GROMACS .gro file of C-alpha atoms in nm:
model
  304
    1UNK     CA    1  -1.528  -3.183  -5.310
    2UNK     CA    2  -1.381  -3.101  -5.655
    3UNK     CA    3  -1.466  -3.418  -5.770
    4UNK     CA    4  -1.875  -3.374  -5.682
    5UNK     CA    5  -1.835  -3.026  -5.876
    6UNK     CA    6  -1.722  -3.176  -6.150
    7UNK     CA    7  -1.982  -3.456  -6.185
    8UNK     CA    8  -2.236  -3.179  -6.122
    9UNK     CA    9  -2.091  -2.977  -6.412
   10UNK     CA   10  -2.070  -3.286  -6.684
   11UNK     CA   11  -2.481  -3.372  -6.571
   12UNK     CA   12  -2.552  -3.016  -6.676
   13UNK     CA   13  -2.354  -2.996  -6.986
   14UNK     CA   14  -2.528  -3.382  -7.066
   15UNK     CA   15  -2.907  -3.228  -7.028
   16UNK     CA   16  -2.870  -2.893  -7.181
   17UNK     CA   17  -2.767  -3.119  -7.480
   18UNK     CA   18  -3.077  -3.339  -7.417
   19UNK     CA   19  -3.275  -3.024  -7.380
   20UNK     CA   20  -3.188  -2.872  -7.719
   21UNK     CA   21  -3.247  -3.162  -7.916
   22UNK     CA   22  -3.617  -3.224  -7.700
   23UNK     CA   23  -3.665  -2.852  -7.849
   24UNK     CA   24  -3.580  -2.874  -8.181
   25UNK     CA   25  -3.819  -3.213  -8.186
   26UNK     CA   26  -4.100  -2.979  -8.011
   27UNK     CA   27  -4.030  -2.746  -8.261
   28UNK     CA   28  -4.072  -2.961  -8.620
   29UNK     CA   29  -4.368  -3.141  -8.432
   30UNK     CA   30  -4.567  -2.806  -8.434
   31UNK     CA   31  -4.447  -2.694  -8.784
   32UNK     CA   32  -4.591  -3.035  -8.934
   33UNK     CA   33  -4.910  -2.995  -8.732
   34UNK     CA   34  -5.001  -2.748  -8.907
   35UNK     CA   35  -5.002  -2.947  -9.298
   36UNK     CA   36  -5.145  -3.234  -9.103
   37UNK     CA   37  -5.439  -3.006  -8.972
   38UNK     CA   38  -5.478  -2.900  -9.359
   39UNK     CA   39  -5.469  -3.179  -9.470
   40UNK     CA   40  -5.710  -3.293  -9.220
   41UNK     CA   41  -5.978  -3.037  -9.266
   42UNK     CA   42  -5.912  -3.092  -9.677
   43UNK     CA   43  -6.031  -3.425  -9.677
   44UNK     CA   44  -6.339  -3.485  -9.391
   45UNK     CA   45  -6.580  -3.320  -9.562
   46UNK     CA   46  -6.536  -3.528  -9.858
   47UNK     CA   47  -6.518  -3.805  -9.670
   48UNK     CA   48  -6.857  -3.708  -9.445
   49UNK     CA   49  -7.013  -3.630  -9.813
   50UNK     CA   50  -6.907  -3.978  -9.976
   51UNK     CA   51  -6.998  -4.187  -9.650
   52UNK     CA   52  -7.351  -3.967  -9.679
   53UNK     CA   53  -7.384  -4.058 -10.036
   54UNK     CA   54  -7.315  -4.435  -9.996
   55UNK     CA   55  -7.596  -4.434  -9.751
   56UNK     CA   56  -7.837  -4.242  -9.906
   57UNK     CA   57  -7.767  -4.531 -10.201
   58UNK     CA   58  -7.787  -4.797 -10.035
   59UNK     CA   59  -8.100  -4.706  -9.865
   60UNK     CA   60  -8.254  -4.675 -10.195
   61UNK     CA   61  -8.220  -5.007 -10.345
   62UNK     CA   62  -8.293  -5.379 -10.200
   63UNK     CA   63  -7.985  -5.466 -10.368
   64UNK     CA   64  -7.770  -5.709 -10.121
   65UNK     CA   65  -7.391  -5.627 -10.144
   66UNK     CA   66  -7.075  -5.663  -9.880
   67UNK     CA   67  -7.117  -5.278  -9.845
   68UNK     CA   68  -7.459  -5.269  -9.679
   69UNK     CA   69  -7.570  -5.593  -9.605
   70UNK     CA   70  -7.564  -5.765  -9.285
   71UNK     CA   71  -7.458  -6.111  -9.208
   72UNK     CA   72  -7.687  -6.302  -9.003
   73UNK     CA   73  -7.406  -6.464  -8.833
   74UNK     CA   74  -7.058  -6.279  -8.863
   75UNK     CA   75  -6.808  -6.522  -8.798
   76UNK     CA   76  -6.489  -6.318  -8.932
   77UNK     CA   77  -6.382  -5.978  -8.886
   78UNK     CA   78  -6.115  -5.739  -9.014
   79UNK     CA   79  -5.957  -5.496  -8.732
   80UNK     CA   80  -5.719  -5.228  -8.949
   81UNK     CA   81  -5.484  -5.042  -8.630
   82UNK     CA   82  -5.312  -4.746  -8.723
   83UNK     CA   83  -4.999  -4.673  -8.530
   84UNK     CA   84  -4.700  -4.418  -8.564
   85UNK     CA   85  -4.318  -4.538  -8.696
   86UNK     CA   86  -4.181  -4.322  -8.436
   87UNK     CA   87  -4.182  -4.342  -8.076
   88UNK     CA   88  -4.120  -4.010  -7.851
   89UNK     CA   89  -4.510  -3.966  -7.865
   90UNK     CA   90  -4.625  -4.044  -7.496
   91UNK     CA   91  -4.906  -4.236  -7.515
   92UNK     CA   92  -5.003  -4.183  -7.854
   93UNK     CA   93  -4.966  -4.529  -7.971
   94UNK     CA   94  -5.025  -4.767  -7.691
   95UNK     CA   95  -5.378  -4.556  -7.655
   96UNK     CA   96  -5.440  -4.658  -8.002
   97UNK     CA   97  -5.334  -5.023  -7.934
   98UNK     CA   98  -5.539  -5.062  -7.653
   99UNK     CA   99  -5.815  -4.952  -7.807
  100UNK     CA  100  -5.727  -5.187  -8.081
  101UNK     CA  101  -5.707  -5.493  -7.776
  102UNK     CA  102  -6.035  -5.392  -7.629
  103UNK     CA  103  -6.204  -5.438  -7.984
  104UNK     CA  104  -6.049  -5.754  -8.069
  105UNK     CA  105  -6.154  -5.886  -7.734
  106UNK     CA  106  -6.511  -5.749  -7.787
  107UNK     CA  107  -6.550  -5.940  -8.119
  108UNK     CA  108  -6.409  -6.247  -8.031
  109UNK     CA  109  -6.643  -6.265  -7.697
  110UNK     CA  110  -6.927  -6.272  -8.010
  111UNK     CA  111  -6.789  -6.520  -8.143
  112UNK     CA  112  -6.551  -6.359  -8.411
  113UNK     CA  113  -6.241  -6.454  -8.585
  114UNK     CA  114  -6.020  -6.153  -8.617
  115UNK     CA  115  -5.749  -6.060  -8.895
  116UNK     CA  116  -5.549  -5.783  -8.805
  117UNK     CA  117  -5.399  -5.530  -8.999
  118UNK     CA  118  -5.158  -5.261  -8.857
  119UNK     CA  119  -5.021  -4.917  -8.997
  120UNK     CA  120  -4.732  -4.805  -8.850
  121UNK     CA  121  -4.406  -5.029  -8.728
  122UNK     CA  122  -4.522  -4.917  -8.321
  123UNK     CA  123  -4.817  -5.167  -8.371
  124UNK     CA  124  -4.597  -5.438  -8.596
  125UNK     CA  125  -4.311  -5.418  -8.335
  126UNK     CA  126  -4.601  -5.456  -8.093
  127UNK     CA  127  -4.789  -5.807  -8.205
  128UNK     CA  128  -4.414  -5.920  -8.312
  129UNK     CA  129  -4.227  -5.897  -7.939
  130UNK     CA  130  -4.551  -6.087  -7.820
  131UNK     CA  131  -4.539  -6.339  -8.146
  132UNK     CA  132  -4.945  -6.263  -8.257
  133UNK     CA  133  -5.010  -6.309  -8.615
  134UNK     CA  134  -5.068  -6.011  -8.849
  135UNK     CA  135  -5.233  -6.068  -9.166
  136UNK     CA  136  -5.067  -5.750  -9.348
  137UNK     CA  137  -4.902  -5.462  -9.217
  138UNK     CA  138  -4.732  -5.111  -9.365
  139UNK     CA  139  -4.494  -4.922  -9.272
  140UNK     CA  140  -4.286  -4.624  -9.359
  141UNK     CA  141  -4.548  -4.324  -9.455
  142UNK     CA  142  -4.731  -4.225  -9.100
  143UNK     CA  143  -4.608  -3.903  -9.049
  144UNK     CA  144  -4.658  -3.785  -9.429
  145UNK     CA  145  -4.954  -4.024  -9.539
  146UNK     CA  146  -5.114  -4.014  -9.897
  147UNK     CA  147  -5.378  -4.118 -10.088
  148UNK     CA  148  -5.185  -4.367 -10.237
  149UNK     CA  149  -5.099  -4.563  -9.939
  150UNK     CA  150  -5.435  -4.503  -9.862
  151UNK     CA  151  -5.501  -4.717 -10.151
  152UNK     CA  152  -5.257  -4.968 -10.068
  153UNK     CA  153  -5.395  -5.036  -9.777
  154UNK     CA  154  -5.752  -5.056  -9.882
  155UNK     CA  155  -5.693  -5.273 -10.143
  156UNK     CA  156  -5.646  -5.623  -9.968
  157UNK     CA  157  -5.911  -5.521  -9.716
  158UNK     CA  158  -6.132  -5.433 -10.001
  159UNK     CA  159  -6.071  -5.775 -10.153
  160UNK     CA  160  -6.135  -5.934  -9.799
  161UNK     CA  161  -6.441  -5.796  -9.804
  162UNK     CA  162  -6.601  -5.914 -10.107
  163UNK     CA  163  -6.450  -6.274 -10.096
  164UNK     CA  164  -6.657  -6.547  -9.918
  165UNK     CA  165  -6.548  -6.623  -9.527
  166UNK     CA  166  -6.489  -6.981  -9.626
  167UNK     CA  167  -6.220  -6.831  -9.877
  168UNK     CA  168  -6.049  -6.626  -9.638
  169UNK     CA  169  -6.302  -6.319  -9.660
  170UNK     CA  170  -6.429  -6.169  -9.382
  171UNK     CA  171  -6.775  -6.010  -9.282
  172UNK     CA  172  -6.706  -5.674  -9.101
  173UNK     CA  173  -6.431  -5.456  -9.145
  174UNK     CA  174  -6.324  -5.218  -8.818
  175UNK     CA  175  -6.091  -4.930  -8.793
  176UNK     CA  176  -5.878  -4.822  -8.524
  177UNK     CA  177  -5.716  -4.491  -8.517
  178UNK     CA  178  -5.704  -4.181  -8.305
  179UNK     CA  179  -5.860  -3.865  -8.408
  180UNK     CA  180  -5.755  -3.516  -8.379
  181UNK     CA  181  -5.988  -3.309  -8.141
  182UNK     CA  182  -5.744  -3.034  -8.060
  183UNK     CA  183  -5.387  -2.945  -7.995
  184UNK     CA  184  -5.441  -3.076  -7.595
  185UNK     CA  185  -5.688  -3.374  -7.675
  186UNK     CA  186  -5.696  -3.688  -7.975
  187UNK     CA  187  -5.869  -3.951  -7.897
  188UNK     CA  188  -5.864  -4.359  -8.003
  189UNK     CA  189  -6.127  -4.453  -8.165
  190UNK     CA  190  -6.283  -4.760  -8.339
  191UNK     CA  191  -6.495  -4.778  -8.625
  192UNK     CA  192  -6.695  -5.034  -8.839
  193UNK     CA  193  -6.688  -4.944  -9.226
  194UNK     CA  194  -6.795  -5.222  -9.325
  195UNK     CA  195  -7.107  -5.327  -9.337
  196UNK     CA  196  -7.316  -4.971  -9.333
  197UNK     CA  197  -7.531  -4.937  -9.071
  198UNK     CA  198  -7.836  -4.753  -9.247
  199UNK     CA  199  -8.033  -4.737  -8.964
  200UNK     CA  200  -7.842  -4.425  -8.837
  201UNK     CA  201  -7.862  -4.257  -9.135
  202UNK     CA  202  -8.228  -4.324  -9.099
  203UNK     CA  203  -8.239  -4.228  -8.782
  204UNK     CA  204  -8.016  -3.903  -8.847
  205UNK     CA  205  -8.214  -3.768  -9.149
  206UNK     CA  206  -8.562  -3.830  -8.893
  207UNK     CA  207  -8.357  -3.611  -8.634
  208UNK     CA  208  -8.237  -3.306  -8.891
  209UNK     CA  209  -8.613  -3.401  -9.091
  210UNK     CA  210  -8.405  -3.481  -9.389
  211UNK     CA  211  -8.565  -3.692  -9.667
  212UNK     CA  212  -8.315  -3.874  -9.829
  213UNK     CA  213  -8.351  -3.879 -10.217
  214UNK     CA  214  -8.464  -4.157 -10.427
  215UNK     CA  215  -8.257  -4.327 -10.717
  216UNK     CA  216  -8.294  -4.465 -11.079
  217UNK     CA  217  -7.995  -4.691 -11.103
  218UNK     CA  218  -7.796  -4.718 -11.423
  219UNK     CA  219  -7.681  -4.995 -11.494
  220UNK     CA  220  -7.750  -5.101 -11.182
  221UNK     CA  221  -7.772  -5.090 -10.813
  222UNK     CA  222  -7.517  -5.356 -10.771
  223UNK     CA  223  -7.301  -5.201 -11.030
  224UNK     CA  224  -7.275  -4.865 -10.854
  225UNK     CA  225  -7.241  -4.984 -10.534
  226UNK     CA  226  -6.935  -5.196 -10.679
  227UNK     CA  227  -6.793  -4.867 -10.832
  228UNK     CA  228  -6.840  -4.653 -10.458
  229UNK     CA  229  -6.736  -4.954 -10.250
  230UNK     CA  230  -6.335  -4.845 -10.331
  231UNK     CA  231  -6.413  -4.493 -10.302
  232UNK     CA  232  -6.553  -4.530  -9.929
  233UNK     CA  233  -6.298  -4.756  -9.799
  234UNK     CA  234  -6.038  -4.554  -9.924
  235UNK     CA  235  -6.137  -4.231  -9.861
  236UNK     CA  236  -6.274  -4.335  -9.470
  237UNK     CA  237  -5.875  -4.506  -9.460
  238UNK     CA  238  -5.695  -4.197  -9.580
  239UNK     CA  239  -5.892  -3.965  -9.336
  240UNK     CA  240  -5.818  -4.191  -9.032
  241UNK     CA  241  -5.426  -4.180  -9.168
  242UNK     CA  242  -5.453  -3.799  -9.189
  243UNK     CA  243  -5.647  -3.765  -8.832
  244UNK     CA  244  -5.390  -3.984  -8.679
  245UNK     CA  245  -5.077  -3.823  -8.830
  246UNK     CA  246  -5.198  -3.467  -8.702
  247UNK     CA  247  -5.269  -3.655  -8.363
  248UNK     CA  248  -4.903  -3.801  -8.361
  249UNK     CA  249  -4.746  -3.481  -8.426
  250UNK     CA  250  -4.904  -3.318  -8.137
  251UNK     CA  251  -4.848  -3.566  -7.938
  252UNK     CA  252  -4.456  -3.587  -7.996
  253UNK     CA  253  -4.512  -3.184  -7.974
  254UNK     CA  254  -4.662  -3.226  -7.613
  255UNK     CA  255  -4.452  -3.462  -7.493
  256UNK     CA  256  -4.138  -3.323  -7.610
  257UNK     CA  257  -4.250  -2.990  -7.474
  258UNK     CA  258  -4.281  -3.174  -7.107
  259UNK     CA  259  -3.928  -3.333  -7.153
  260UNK     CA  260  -3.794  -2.961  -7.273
  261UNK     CA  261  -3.965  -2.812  -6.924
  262UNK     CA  262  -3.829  -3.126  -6.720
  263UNK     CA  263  -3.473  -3.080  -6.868
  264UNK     CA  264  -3.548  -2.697  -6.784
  265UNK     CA  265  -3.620  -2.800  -6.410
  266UNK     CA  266  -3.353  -3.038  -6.362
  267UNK     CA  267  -3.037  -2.807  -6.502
  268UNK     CA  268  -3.137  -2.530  -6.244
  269UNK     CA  269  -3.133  -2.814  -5.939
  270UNK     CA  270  -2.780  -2.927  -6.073
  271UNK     CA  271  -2.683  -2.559  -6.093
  272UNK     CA  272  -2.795  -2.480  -5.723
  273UNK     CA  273  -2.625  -2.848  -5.584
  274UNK     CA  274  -2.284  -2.716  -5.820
  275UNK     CA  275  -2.294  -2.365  -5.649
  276UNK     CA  276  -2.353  -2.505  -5.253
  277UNK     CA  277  -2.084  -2.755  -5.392
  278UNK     CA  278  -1.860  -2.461  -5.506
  279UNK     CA  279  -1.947  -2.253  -5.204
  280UNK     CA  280  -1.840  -2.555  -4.972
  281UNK     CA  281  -1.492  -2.609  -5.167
  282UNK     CA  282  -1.408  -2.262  -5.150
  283UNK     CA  283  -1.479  -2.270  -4.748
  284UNK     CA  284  -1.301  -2.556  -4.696
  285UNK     CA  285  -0.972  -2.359  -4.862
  286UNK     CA  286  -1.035  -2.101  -4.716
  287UNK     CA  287  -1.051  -2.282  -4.375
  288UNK     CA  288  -0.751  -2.467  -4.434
  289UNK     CA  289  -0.596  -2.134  -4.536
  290UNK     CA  290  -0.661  -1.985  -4.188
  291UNK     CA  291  -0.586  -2.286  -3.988
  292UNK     CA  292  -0.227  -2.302  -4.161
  293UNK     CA  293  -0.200  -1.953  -4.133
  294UNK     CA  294  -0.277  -2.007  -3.699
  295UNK     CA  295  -0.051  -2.296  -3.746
  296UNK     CA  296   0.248  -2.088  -3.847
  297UNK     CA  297   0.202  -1.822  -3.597
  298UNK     CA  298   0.170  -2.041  -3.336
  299UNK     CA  299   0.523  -2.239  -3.442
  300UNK     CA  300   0.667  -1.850  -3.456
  301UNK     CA  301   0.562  -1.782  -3.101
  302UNK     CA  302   0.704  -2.104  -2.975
  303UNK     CA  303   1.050  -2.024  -3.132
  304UNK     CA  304   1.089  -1.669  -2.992
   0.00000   0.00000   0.00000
């Protein structure tokens, strides 16, 4: 019976160690929510703006360039999928994944080629246990992103773009990331950047009855649509980063807050099963107590 007490008291000493470290972890998640929600509401409007901007462009010339034209017959596409570096997240990143899986099976049913790109070394680890090629990945930067590796990562995509498919180019470019609704919900999404569709702007500026302005172009169409196409890809990448780090860190906040409560739970069933266990031990002495105690008056009886 000792021996049960003891293996009840070493299980609770073992998860009120889990359970501080769970909430310290629920803890730094919801301080870094906070930049990440900053961050997050710093840069969508910019990016909304610029996206609005490239549209209302490209709507007003007949200039044909990788950012708004569409192939007749897409035969290769680009699929970027932004994952965390850290785990602990519940479902966070195999959401985002399958999201990613139900994409890539979606273009390929068309008829697509797909290059993938992943953020994050959940998604690498990922497409390397099941031995799927990755055209370029990153790692290292998903909980604290910046524009820079914004920029990083748009760069080769950005060059995809604007090569020819027989060179290795491609002739969409998708996104795959999960964005932050609220503290309780984020949700995987996919997006194509590339090529603009301009009939939803046209469509949205009908619904709002917007007119969307008309442009001289200076040099030229083609040479401001080269000089934006950067700006969009980036700034649409780094907004996605941003939306999914905020997303991460409440999910590691949620789920660590679940463990925390489970830990909570568990340590007061240990501490109920170590008391009956206690309560039992001390009957049992007590028990033998009496019955040597009956014992030895019964052996006094017999000798008188």
């Amino acid at each position: 019976m000792g021996a049960q007490l003891r293996v009840y008291k070493r299980r609770i000493k073992s998860v009120t160690a889990t359970k501080k470290i769970t909430k310290a972890m629920e803890m730094i998640a919801a301080s870094r929510i906070v930049k990440a929600q900053r961050q997050v509401a710093a840069s969508t409007p910019y990016a909304s703006e610029l996206t609005r901007a490239v549209k209302a462009v490209a709507t007003g010339s007949t200039t044909k360039h990788p950012l708004t034209t569409e192939v007749d017959s897409p035969a290769r596409a680009a699929v970027l999928l932004i994952t965390s570096d850290r785990g602990l997240a519940g479902g966070y990143n195999s959401n985002a994944i399958k999201a990613s899986e139900r994409l890539i099976e979606r273009l390929k049913a068309e008829g697509k080629e797909v290059d993938t790109y992943i953020v994050g070394r959940k998604g690498v680890a990922y497409y390397a246990f099941r031995e799927r090629k990755v055209t370029k990945s990153w790692t290292g930067f998903t909980d604290s992103p910046t524009y820079g590796n914004a920029k990083a990562v748009a760069e080769p995509l950005i060059e995809a773009v604007t090569q020819e498919t027989a060179e290795g180019g491609v002739d969409e470019l998708h996104i795959v990331f999960t964005e932050f609704v609220s503290m309780m919900t984020q949700t995987p999404i996919d997006d194509r950047l590339l090529p603009l569709s301009l009939a939803d702007t046209a469509e949205e500026a009908e619904g709002k009855q917007e007119i969307l302005p008309l442009f001289d172009f200076e040099p030229s169409a083609e040479d401001v649509l080269d000089a934006l196409l950067p700006r969009y890809v980036e700034s649409r990448i780094y907004n996605a980063l941003l939306q999914s780090a905020a997303s991460k860190h409440a999910a590691t906040r949620r789920a660590m807050k679940s463990a925390t409560d489970n830990a909570e739970e568990l340590i007061k069933s240990l501490t109920r099963l170590a008391n009956a266990a206690r309560q039992a031990e001390i009957t049992q002495e007590i028990s033998e107590i009496v019955g040597g105690a009956s014992a030895l008056a019964d052996a006094t009886a017999g000798s008188d």
